[in-house]
XYZ file of C-alpha atoms in Angstrom:
728
model
C 71.888 136.701 116.885
C 71.280 135.892 113.204
C 74.873 135.534 112.056
C 77.498 132.863 111.492
C 78.006 132.475 115.227
C 74.331 131.578 115.475
C 74.704 129.028 112.703
C 77.557 127.299 114.494
C 75.850 127.493 117.847
C 72.698 125.892 116.520
C 74.760 123.308 114.608
C 76.676 122.428 117.767
C 73.491 122.096 119.798
C 72.048 119.676 117.229
C 75.391 118.023 116.375
C 74.823 119.111 112.765
C 77.235 120.679 110.262
C 76.825 124.134 108.713
C 77.585 125.449 105.229
C 78.657 129.051 104.634
C 78.978 130.215 101.024
C 81.287 133.244 100.622
C 80.534 134.931 97.300
C 82.630 137.721 95.766
C 86.197 138.261 94.564
C 88.741 135.614 95.438
C 90.738 138.049 97.583
C 87.648 139.066 99.580
C 86.389 135.509 100.106
C 89.827 134.338 101.236
C 90.128 137.267 103.640
C 86.763 136.451 105.207
C 87.606 132.764 105.473
C 90.971 133.483 107.132
C 89.267 135.780 109.629
C 86.629 133.177 110.440
C 89.253 130.476 110.951
C 91.578 132.565 113.118
C 88.746 133.719 115.383
C 87.306 130.236 115.682
C 90.680 128.829 116.712
C 91.401 131.754 119.039
C 88.164 131.614 121.006
C 87.478 127.893 120.865
C 87.222 125.963 124.115
C 88.228 122.818 122.235
C 91.928 122.178 121.738
C 93.432 120.813 118.553
C 90.704 121.765 116.084
C 91.341 120.144 112.720
C 91.147 122.569 109.798
C 91.665 121.929 106.100
C 92.035 124.378 103.231
C 91.504 123.049 99.703
C 92.778 124.990 96.692
C 94.984 128.058 96.415
C 95.647 130.027 99.621
C 97.122 133.523 99.472
C 98.207 133.749 103.105
C 101.933 133.094 103.500
C 103.091 130.128 105.600
C 99.601 128.599 105.654
C 99.057 125.091 104.332
C 96.544 123.864 101.801
C 95.993 120.806 99.631
C 94.940 120.364 96.014
C 91.500 118.900 95.353
C 92.776 115.532 93.995
C 94.352 114.862 97.420
C 90.993 115.090 99.173
C 90.530 111.328 98.921
C 93.309 110.854 101.484
C 91.057 112.556 104.070
C 88.306 109.975 103.832
C 87.463 108.624 107.265
C 89.117 111.498 109.158
C 87.294 114.084 111.241
C 87.599 117.775 110.374
C 86.182 120.772 112.259
C 86.564 123.397 109.513
C 86.900 122.976 105.759
C 87.606 125.863 103.406
C 86.956 124.848 99.796
C 88.305 127.391 97.321
C 86.215 126.868 94.174
C 88.232 129.593 92.397
C 90.867 126.845 92.003
C 88.229 124.666 90.355
C 85.023 123.146 91.656
C 86.097 119.507 91.843
C 82.773 117.800 92.534
C 84.402 114.556 93.692
C 86.587 116.363 96.236
C 83.580 118.361 97.452
C 81.692 115.126 98.111
C 84.643 113.416 99.760
C 85.371 116.252 102.188
C 81.731 116.752 103.058
C 81.845 113.306 104.623
C 84.898 114.197 106.724
C 83.351 117.292 108.364
C 82.151 116.480 111.885
C 79.055 117.589 113.763
C 79.300 121.186 114.926
C 81.758 121.938 112.132
C 81.656 124.504 109.350
C 82.201 124.028 105.602
C 83.171 127.327 103.944
C 82.749 127.429 100.174
C 84.543 130.256 98.329
C 82.953 131.139 94.990
C 82.667 134.099 92.611
C 79.577 136.280 92.739
C 76.682 133.947 91.964
C 75.683 135.944 88.896
C 79.290 135.847 87.630
C 80.154 132.233 88.441
C 78.675 130.932 85.191
C 81.050 133.160 83.222
C 84.066 132.320 85.394
C 86.748 130.239 83.699
C 86.650 127.295 86.104
C 90.041 125.505 86.060
C 88.195 122.202 86.398
C 86.786 122.722 82.900
C 90.139 121.436 81.587
C 89.059 117.899 82.463
C 85.986 118.276 80.268
C 87.619 119.956 77.266
C 88.195 117.054 74.863
C 89.983 117.752 71.577
C 89.444 120.091 69.724
C 87.486 122.013 72.404
C 89.075 124.466 74.828
C 87.972 125.139 78.455
C 86.172 128.252 77.228
C 83.811 126.060 75.205
C 82.420 124.318 78.308
C 78.777 125.261 78.832
C 78.883 125.445 82.649
C 75.410 123.968 83.044
C 76.381 121.982 86.137
C 77.402 125.228 87.837
C 74.166 126.843 86.671
C 72.221 124.110 88.449
C 74.407 124.521 91.556
C 73.921 128.296 91.558
C 70.150 127.845 91.436
C 70.379 125.395 94.318
C 72.487 127.780 96.422
C 70.099 130.665 95.733
C 67.089 128.580 96.698
C 68.600 127.292 99.950
C 70.423 130.346 101.341
C 69.645 133.892 102.371
C 72.120 136.744 102.352
C 74.053 136.898 105.657
C 71.064 135.796 107.736
C 70.743 132.351 109.274
C 68.643 129.900 107.322
C 66.587 127.418 109.237
C 68.351 124.631 107.358
C 71.842 125.657 108.505
C 72.993 126.906 105.082
C 73.938 130.583 104.757
C 75.618 132.935 102.296
C 77.725 136.062 102.630
C 78.064 138.238 99.562
C 80.686 140.901 99.015
C 79.236 144.402 99.304
C 76.538 143.413 101.771
C 77.295 143.937 105.455
C 77.834 140.686 107.283
C 78.406 140.487 111.007
C 79.306 137.852 113.502
C 82.255 135.552 113.864
C 82.057 131.964 115.045
C 82.321 131.342 118.754
C 83.539 128.085 120.220
C 80.416 126.461 118.879
C 81.788 122.957 118.888
C 79.863 119.824 119.627
C 80.882 117.959 122.712
C 83.381 115.214 122.179
C 81.873 111.824 121.550
C 81.968 109.151 124.172
C 85.374 107.632 124.618
C 84.068 104.220 123.642
C 85.402 102.248 120.726
C 82.048 102.013 118.965
C 80.457 105.418 118.664
C 76.883 104.421 117.829
C 74.706 101.425 118.586
C 74.553 100.741 114.832
C 78.332 100.527 114.652
C 78.400 98.229 117.670
C 75.869 95.927 115.971
C 78.028 95.916 112.848
C 81.120 94.864 114.800
C 79.248 92.061 116.554
C 77.857 90.864 113.217
C 81.367 90.748 111.719
C 82.586 88.714 114.701
C 79.774 86.198 114.093
C 80.869 85.771 110.477
C 84.376 84.903 111.633
C 83.430 82.723 114.605
C 80.025 81.299 113.653
C 78.812 78.963 110.927
C 80.583 79.014 107.595
C 78.944 80.279 104.405
C 76.921 83.001 106.129
C 78.324 86.204 104.623
C 77.404 89.642 105.922
C 76.457 92.658 103.785
C 76.861 96.048 105.518
C 75.296 99.066 103.816
C 75.183 102.699 104.924
C 75.318 106.248 103.694
C 78.644 108.039 104.076
C 79.737 108.851 107.624
C 78.055 105.934 109.394
C 81.297 104.236 110.471
C 81.049 101.000 108.498
C 84.731 101.050 107.410
C 85.823 101.805 110.960
C 83.660 98.868 112.106
C 85.710 96.593 109.847
C 88.892 97.835 111.527
C 87.491 97.502 115.056
C 86.269 93.970 114.394
C 89.627 93.028 112.870
C 91.410 94.063 116.058
C 89.082 92.020 118.243
C 89.512 88.982 116.022
C 93.304 89.224 115.957
C 93.279 89.556 119.735
C 91.028 86.509 120.054
C 93.064 84.149 117.885
C 92.707 84.851 114.155
C 96.085 85.216 112.486
C 95.376 86.351 108.903
C 92.658 88.752 107.756
C 92.503 90.117 104.235
C 90.981 93.433 103.164
C 90.161 94.390 99.609
C 88.697 97.553 98.079
C 88.872 99.363 94.728
C 92.181 100.856 95.875
C 94.376 100.925 98.965
C 93.293 104.533 99.566
C 89.680 103.333 99.769
C 90.639 100.954 102.599
C 92.780 103.364 104.631
C 90.046 103.909 107.239
C 90.042 100.177 108.031
C 93.782 100.196 108.685
C 93.812 103.531 110.578
C 91.032 102.291 112.872
C 92.851 99.041 113.594
C 96.240 100.688 114.115
C 94.776 103.101 116.674
C 93.522 100.187 118.789
C 96.447 97.740 118.587
C 99.270 98.649 120.949
C 102.670 97.595 119.661
C 101.574 96.904 116.086
C 103.749 97.679 113.069
C 102.019 99.349 110.136
C 103.400 99.389 106.630
C 101.674 100.249 103.373
C 98.637 97.972 103.231
C 99.873 95.710 106.039
C 99.489 95.720 109.802
C 101.572 93.251 111.852
C 100.850 92.372 115.479
C 102.291 89.455 117.490
C 102.900 87.335 114.400
C 99.443 88.064 112.980
C 98.538 90.226 110.002
C 95.791 92.429 108.582
C 96.679 92.733 104.891
C 95.336 94.570 101.839
C 94.892 92.628 98.613
C 93.988 94.302 95.322
C 90.849 92.829 93.703
C 92.688 91.504 90.654
C 95.314 89.890 92.902
C 92.588 87.924 94.681
C 91.657 86.172 91.446
C 94.840 84.146 91.902
C 94.465 83.499 95.635
C 93.829 80.128 97.179
C 90.893 81.429 99.193
C 90.303 80.025 102.667
C 93.616 78.169 102.777
C 95.447 81.504 103.096
C 92.803 83.726 104.684
C 90.597 83.314 107.763
C 88.336 86.308 107.079
C 87.830 88.310 103.896
C 86.674 91.942 104.249
C 85.452 93.721 101.098
C 85.181 97.485 101.608
C 83.353 99.714 99.103
C 82.028 96.579 97.430
C 79.719 98.639 95.197
C 82.786 99.850 93.284
C 83.812 96.278 92.404
C 82.042 94.444 89.552
C 79.546 91.760 90.545
C 81.400 88.940 88.693
C 84.497 89.589 90.809
C 82.419 89.792 94.000
C 80.854 86.474 93.025
C 84.289 84.899 92.642
C 85.297 86.182 96.084
C 82.075 84.756 97.527
C 82.896 81.344 96.060
C 86.517 81.420 97.230
C 85.913 82.524 100.838
C 83.547 80.845 103.255
C 83.868 83.728 105.757
C 83.402 87.071 104.046
C 81.952 90.526 104.789
C 80.843 92.974 102.092
C 80.629 96.669 103.012
C 79.078 99.213 100.676
C 78.265 102.918 100.629
C 74.571 103.387 99.882
C 74.925 106.848 98.332
C 78.538 107.689 97.588
C 81.229 108.572 95.127
C 83.137 105.264 95.237
C 80.123 103.491 93.718
C 76.470 102.967 94.389
C 75.291 100.483 96.954
C 71.823 100.492 95.430
C 72.879 98.982 92.121
C 75.194 96.655 94.016
C 72.348 95.441 96.210
C 69.995 94.740 93.313
C 72.572 92.904 91.222
C 74.273 90.984 94.024
C 71.395 89.894 96.258
C 70.223 87.205 93.853
C 73.764 85.830 93.669
C 74.038 85.816 97.458
C 70.702 84.031 97.818
C 71.678 81.417 95.255
C 75.171 80.635 96.579
C 74.754 81.425 100.296
C 71.036 81.489 101.152
C 71.752 82.203 104.838
C 73.536 85.501 104.194
C 72.764 88.393 106.529
C 72.239 92.082 105.785
C 72.677 95.038 108.125
C 72.050 98.704 107.320
C 73.653 101.415 109.455
C 71.440 104.486 109.843
C 73.065 106.482 112.645
C 75.755 108.947 111.496
C 79.044 108.787 113.359
C 80.236 112.375 112.990
C 76.895 114.192 112.997
C 73.287 113.706 114.040
C 70.377 112.553 111.897
C 68.661 115.025 109.542
C 71.876 116.945 108.983
C 71.136 119.930 106.680
C 74.587 119.936 105.078
C 74.255 116.271 104.133
C 70.889 117.021 102.530
C 72.451 119.902 100.560
C 75.335 117.707 99.334
C 72.919 114.970 98.270
C 70.976 117.471 96.159
C 74.086 119.163 94.747
C 75.708 115.891 93.677
C 72.494 113.912 93.093
C 73.791 111.144 95.349
C 70.228 110.006 95.979
C 69.111 110.020 92.334
C 66.834 107.065 91.647
C 65.064 105.743 88.554
C 61.303 105.860 88.222
C 59.457 103.523 90.594
C 58.511 100.080 89.320
C 54.819 100.939 89.536
C 55.058 104.006 87.279
C 56.732 102.151 84.388
C 54.939 98.806 84.633
C 53.756 97.836 81.159
C 56.556 99.606 79.282
C 57.741 97.818 76.151
C 59.388 98.392 72.797
C 56.078 99.234 71.117
C 54.886 101.895 73.551
C 58.074 103.800 74.400
C 59.187 107.012 72.709
C 62.781 107.674 71.688
C 64.324 111.066 72.542
C 67.606 112.901 72.576
C 67.875 114.952 75.764
C 69.675 118.297 75.797
C 71.628 119.379 78.890
C 69.635 122.618 79.162
C 66.482 120.497 79.299
C 67.927 118.286 82.034
C 68.908 121.093 84.424
C 65.404 122.554 84.168
C 63.692 119.274 85.047
C 65.112 117.659 88.182
C 62.817 114.623 87.907
C 64.000 113.942 84.367
C 67.637 114.365 85.415
C 67.088 112.054 88.399
C 65.481 109.449 86.121
C 68.488 109.505 83.779
C 71.285 109.760 86.329
C 69.549 107.308 88.651
C 69.542 104.680 85.896
C 73.215 105.309 85.112
C 74.078 104.963 88.804
C 72.252 101.638 89.011
C 73.904 100.308 85.880
C 77.527 101.041 86.627
C 79.582 100.133 89.666
C 81.796 103.233 89.675
C 79.513 106.185 89.032
C 80.767 109.335 90.789
C 79.741 113.003 90.996
C 82.085 113.989 88.161
C 79.971 111.786 85.880
C 77.028 114.121 86.562
C 79.090 117.160 85.603
C 80.419 115.314 82.541
C 76.863 114.459 81.490
C 75.763 118.111 81.709
C 78.907 119.885 80.477
C 80.866 117.521 78.228
C 81.036 119.321 74.856
C 80.950 116.036 72.909
C 78.428 114.252 75.150
C 75.002 113.153 73.886
C 72.186 111.685 75.991
C 69.416 109.481 74.565
C 66.526 107.721 76.240
C 63.362 105.662 75.895
C 60.377 107.088 77.781
C 57.131 105.513 78.868
C 54.432 107.960 79.993
C 57.136 110.638 80.419
C 59.309 108.455 82.682
C 62.731 107.257 81.515
C 62.972 103.461 81.225
C 66.303 103.227 79.359
C 69.100 105.698 78.697
C 72.480 105.896 77.003
C 75.365 108.332 77.384
C 77.526 108.709 74.263
C 80.611 110.648 73.150
C 81.148 111.972 69.637
C 84.664 110.971 68.578
C 87.026 110.917 65.614
C 87.699 113.276 62.722
C 91.250 113.866 63.977
C 93.216 116.218 61.727
C 95.600 114.846 59.095
C 98.733 116.323 60.644
C 98.087 114.538 63.959
C 97.245 111.064 62.649
C 100.771 109.737 62.205
C 101.865 110.982 65.632
C 98.805 109.305 67.234
C 99.511 106.070 65.343
C 103.156 105.999 66.490
C 102.281 106.827 70.109
C 104.054 110.192 69.955
C 100.900 112.200 70.561
C 97.608 111.652 72.344
C 94.736 114.114 72.243
C 92.250 114.435 75.109
C 89.260 112.141 74.660
C 88.629 110.095 71.476
C 89.209 106.694 73.069
C 88.116 104.502 70.156
C 89.817 106.231 67.196
C 93.111 106.610 69.061
C 93.040 102.988 70.245
C 92.231 101.715 66.752
C 95.170 103.723 65.435
C 97.823 103.107 68.077
C 96.883 99.737 69.600
C 95.344 98.038 66.575
C 97.623 99.558 63.929
C 95.033 101.295 61.728
C 96.113 104.970 61.500
C 93.384 105.754 58.958
C 90.711 104.893 61.566
C 91.217 108.207 63.388
C 89.859 110.082 60.356
C 86.428 108.466 60.675
C 83.742 109.881 62.974
C 81.453 107.915 65.269
C 79.694 107.684 68.603
C 81.090 105.777 71.577
C 78.559 104.413 74.058
C 79.990 105.362 77.460
C 77.076 103.970 79.483
C 73.803 102.267 78.643
C 71.216 101.408 81.274
C 67.779 99.805 81.348
C 65.402 100.070 84.299
C 66.084 97.063 86.595
C 62.463 95.877 86.458
C 62.440 95.884 82.643
C 65.755 94.223 81.849
C 65.670 91.256 79.482
C 62.811 92.694 77.386
C 64.947 94.009 74.532
C 64.799 97.692 75.499
C 68.589 98.103 75.518
C 68.980 96.652 72.039
C 66.027 98.729 70.817
C 67.592 101.917 72.205
C 70.852 101.134 70.390
C 68.919 100.548 67.184
C 67.193 103.941 67.488
C 70.544 105.644 68.093
C 71.966 103.823 65.077
C 69.205 105.167 62.813
C 69.903 108.706 64.003
C 73.658 108.243 63.482
C 73.108 107.076 59.897
C 71.039 110.169 59.142
C 73.984 112.245 60.384
C 76.354 110.338 58.048
C 78.462 109.030 60.943
C 80.742 106.069 60.252
C 80.338 103.822 63.287
C 78.980 103.152 66.743
C 81.226 101.581 69.340
C 81.881 100.968 72.997
C 84.655 100.007 75.394
C 83.863 98.234 78.676
C 85.062 95.797 81.310
C 84.382 92.486 79.589
C 82.154 89.783 81.063
C 80.504 86.978 79.098
C 77.079 88.581 79.670
C 78.139 92.027 78.435
C 80.031 90.609 75.464
C 76.951 88.582 74.487
C 74.708 91.663 74.793
C 76.859 93.676 72.403
C 77.246 90.726 70.052
C 73.486 90.180 69.929
C 73.139 93.870 69.033
C 75.419 93.421 66.009
C 78.682 94.774 67.437
C 81.986 93.043 66.662
C 85.048 92.785 68.950
C 88.142 94.528 67.590
C 90.363 94.785 70.655
C 90.875 93.401 74.156
C 93.302 95.049 76.582
C 96.187 92.798 77.580
C 96.052 93.648 81.303
C 93.212 93.506 83.807
C 91.921 96.594 85.532
C 93.087 96.365 89.153
C 89.752 97.387 90.698
C 87.502 95.211 88.540
C 89.690 92.280 87.526
C 88.219 92.659 84.003
C 89.889 93.010 80.635
C 88.706 96.013 78.636
C 86.913 95.070 75.415
C 86.253 97.318 72.406
C 83.406 96.633 69.981
C 82.306 98.347 66.749
C 79.325 98.464 64.416
C 79.856 99.932 60.942
C 77.297 102.366 59.553
C 78.556 102.552 55.957
C 80.428 100.546 53.364
C 83.757 102.347 53.715
C 84.059 101.704 57.440
C 82.601 98.204 57.087
C 85.576 97.126 54.964
C 87.971 98.512 57.561
C 86.068 96.837 60.405
C 86.284 93.422 58.727
C 90.037 93.801 58.399
C 90.357 94.947 62.021
C 88.287 92.045 63.273
C 90.261 89.510 61.233
C 93.541 90.797 62.664
C 92.074 90.885 66.160
C 90.851 87.277 65.956
C 94.177 85.873 64.762
C 96.054 87.807 67.433
C 93.579 86.831 70.147
C 93.910 83.130 69.332
C 97.683 83.472 69.361
C 97.686 85.165 72.777
C 95.203 82.893 74.572
C 97.966 80.727 75.992
C 99.948 83.838 76.979
C 98.547 87.154 78.201
C 94.944 85.836 78.102
C 95.724 82.523 79.790
C 93.683 83.499 82.864
C 90.681 84.900 81.000
C 87.466 83.080 81.943
C 86.833 80.333 79.339
C 83.193 81.398 79.223
C 84.248 84.880 78.066
C 86.697 83.396 75.546
C 83.872 81.259 74.134
C 81.582 84.268 73.659
C 84.334 86.300 71.999
C 85.204 83.477 69.612
C 81.524 83.062 68.840
C 81.325 86.743 67.882
C 84.492 86.406 65.779
C 83.516 83.130 64.120
C 83.365 84.556 60.586
C 87.073 85.381 60.896
C 88.070 81.860 62.004
C 89.181 79.435 59.331
C 88.756 75.764 60.228
C 88.583 72.590 58.199
C 88.521 68.955 59.282
C 90.203 66.538 56.895
C 90.390 62.741 56.917
C 93.411 62.617 59.248
C 91.685 64.957 61.710
C 88.688 62.637 61.837
C 90.958 59.673 62.463
C 92.713 61.519 65.295
C 89.431 62.488 66.916
C 88.136 58.925 66.779
C 91.321 57.483 68.217
C 91.458 60.037 71.021
C 87.892 59.317 72.131
C 87.994 55.521 71.812
C 91.606 54.561 72.553
C 94.590 55.449 74.688
C 96.209 57.836 72.232
C 97.731 60.840 73.951
C 95.774 64.058 73.950
C 98.890 65.912 72.810
C 99.159 63.711 69.709
C 95.605 64.597 68.693
C 95.705 68.259 69.731
C 95.615 69.826 66.209
C 92.479 67.875 65.317
C 90.798 68.717 68.639
C 91.651 72.388 68.108
C 90.107 72.405 64.621
C 86.980 70.695 65.932
C 86.666 73.201 68.782
C 87.017 76.251 66.529
C 84.458 74.830 64.102
C 81.912 74.570 66.904
C 82.280 77.826 68.858
C 79.255 79.341 67.129
C 77.061 76.220 67.361
C 74.320 76.945 69.855
C 73.298 73.289 70.053
C 76.492 72.067 71.710
C 77.235 72.138 75.417
C 78.777 75.363 76.690
C 80.513 73.379 79.424
C 82.119 71.154 76.778
C 83.318 74.168 74.832
C 84.620 75.890 77.983
C 86.512 72.792 79.076
C 88.210 72.421 75.710
C 88.964 76.152 75.479
C 90.791 76.074 78.818
C 93.012 73.141 77.802
C 93.338 73.428 74.016
C 93.545 77.200 73.535
C 94.704 78.491 76.922
C 97.057 75.650 77.792
C 95.727 74.976 81.291
C 97.462 72.290 83.325
C 95.611 69.002 83.866
C 95.370 69.822 87.571
C 93.634 73.114 86.704
C 91.148 71.302 84.437
C 90.421 68.856 87.231
C 89.932 71.574 89.849
C 87.686 73.699 87.617
C 85.381 70.737 86.951
C 85.338 69.085 90.374
C 87.535 66.140 89.349
C 90.182 64.305 91.355
C 93.154 64.336 88.997
C 94.659 63.971 85.526
C 93.028 60.670 84.659
C 89.529 62.015 85.270
C 90.431 65.276 83.497
C 91.447 63.355 80.354
C 88.198 61.402 80.430
C 86.308 64.666 80.812
C 87.952 66.089 77.680
C 87.149 62.905 75.773
C 83.504 63.379 76.703
C 83.714 66.999 75.528
C 85.128 65.918 72.150
C 82.514 63.200 71.810
C 79.740 65.713 72.510
C 81.037 68.158 69.895
C 81.290 65.373 67.321
C 77.745 64.092 67.818
C 76.170 66.791 65.686
C 78.523 66.379 62.718
C 79.027 63.821 59.995
C 81.854 62.722 62.237
C 79.286 60.718 64.183
C 79.593 57.693 61.911
C 83.361 57.649 61.858
C 83.476 58.011 65.628
């Protein structure tokens, strides 16, 4: 019986999921989907089947959700999903809901005729249509790739061996789904042996030796988040009273709380908090944890979707909590566990050499070798990886070619696309499927790379911005109007107060990535230099970037000749980082404007260090001041020298000598021969106004007296390289 019933029957027998693509007019595809759903529910032996319809639904009194709400279904189990792509093919929602479909279930995708889909005005194109483009300008190359994939993996109306089938309007299709449901899983708390091992490992972190963190990794649907919830319940029942959970957002951690709530009789659940017998499981946003007291307030720290949190913040959590579990999706849309593993393992080994790792292989909701999972991985490139280390060994600046890659070229060469997207996934902690569609279809997007023996070793994703029309510039400057896209010119106009900046045209580096095995060899800087030469030939005005600032990233851009012109005044909640904007002028006209912007930025930044930037890491402040040194005016006169000498060698109050210490500090921020620790210590106290107790804590000292002596040593060190040496 080669029909949809056969697909579901075989899927149920193997505990796999099935995909049915309905291709035709929207009315016809909806009619077929409604018929399939009603018959499945009517004849099913299983009660309470969970169905979900995404996108517009014509049938009256039937519910549906919009694609952006799909994230709320993460961690749930669904028997039937109808995804109406006529309402827009939201690639993120498609990936999210694919992980919620259970074994034996059916995912029904409604699309136009395959030959017409490329010409269809996809509502999701609105997200890609930056000013001045309209949705009709979007090339639709992502959909072209998807169409080719569907054609290659389906046959018309007949069952494919891989559990993926297609019905097309105008071709006779027979068969409706029978009960076809997989048997209910065992009524045990842990549904696989892998999940049971994960729970036991979490319990050991909480009850065993300190400083032995656990790293859980898995592909989607392996039950790692539920394992965090199950373990939390057992620990609360066995005596722990306060467990914290963090994740990029509360929605990302919902599975942890749902799993715990289902197991704790008599608990009270509120948004991000679960109370039980005077004990609490509580969500904390990543940026909030920067201010926490660590172990004094928390007995176990659980970090879910750790790949979507920057490594510097994860490192801070590791330092603050002696009992901590990191959980990460290996291939997912919250972030990539592969890049997380590479970047974070060295930190773990350095700070906590006895850390443990556990990978969960067994799916919770479906069996291994699930055909639908394989299809989703290919459609969204969730398993894209860079070239192997062996194939690019020996690559260097002198033997790599520089290329601009066109989207049409990328969709015709899956290995090339995997090389590029795989590098971008490794480099950034929040890469998602929409980034793939943006890369292929963004009308202002440009892709560049360095290649060694035809394999990509470094790549950059850029956006062409600026050239905003005269009649919009004043409205943008005054905050009365904002056009889609154009991050840098609009920020320079509105935030920095330079309305004329929006008239200039430049390239913004959205992402830049170098192969992990080749980092530190200058390839990233070389790639930027090649892009710069091309931009000059095109008579562009600038190159720039905006990113979550760390001292390492700021130094990279500074070493490449980029100057800071803006720092956001609030941290991003998920990363705990301030956003930083840097520019490099490509001509004289924009160079004059950049110098003025940087001068105004530096004076404002110094003024705000004791206010909105009081909690910025001193190491980052030092790097930013180093990059801005040409805009800092400092001079030490005779009285300053006297104050410095008296502070170091007598009992004069620090506060009495503060102006002289400040001038000395600012004169030394670009001196590579002085101690970074000395500069950081003085920055925290002199520029950011840290309390003496904070200085003592940050430097492992006992109190104010030792903190004052520490600052005297810092001043003495900075003075040693100057003519001040004799007078001091």
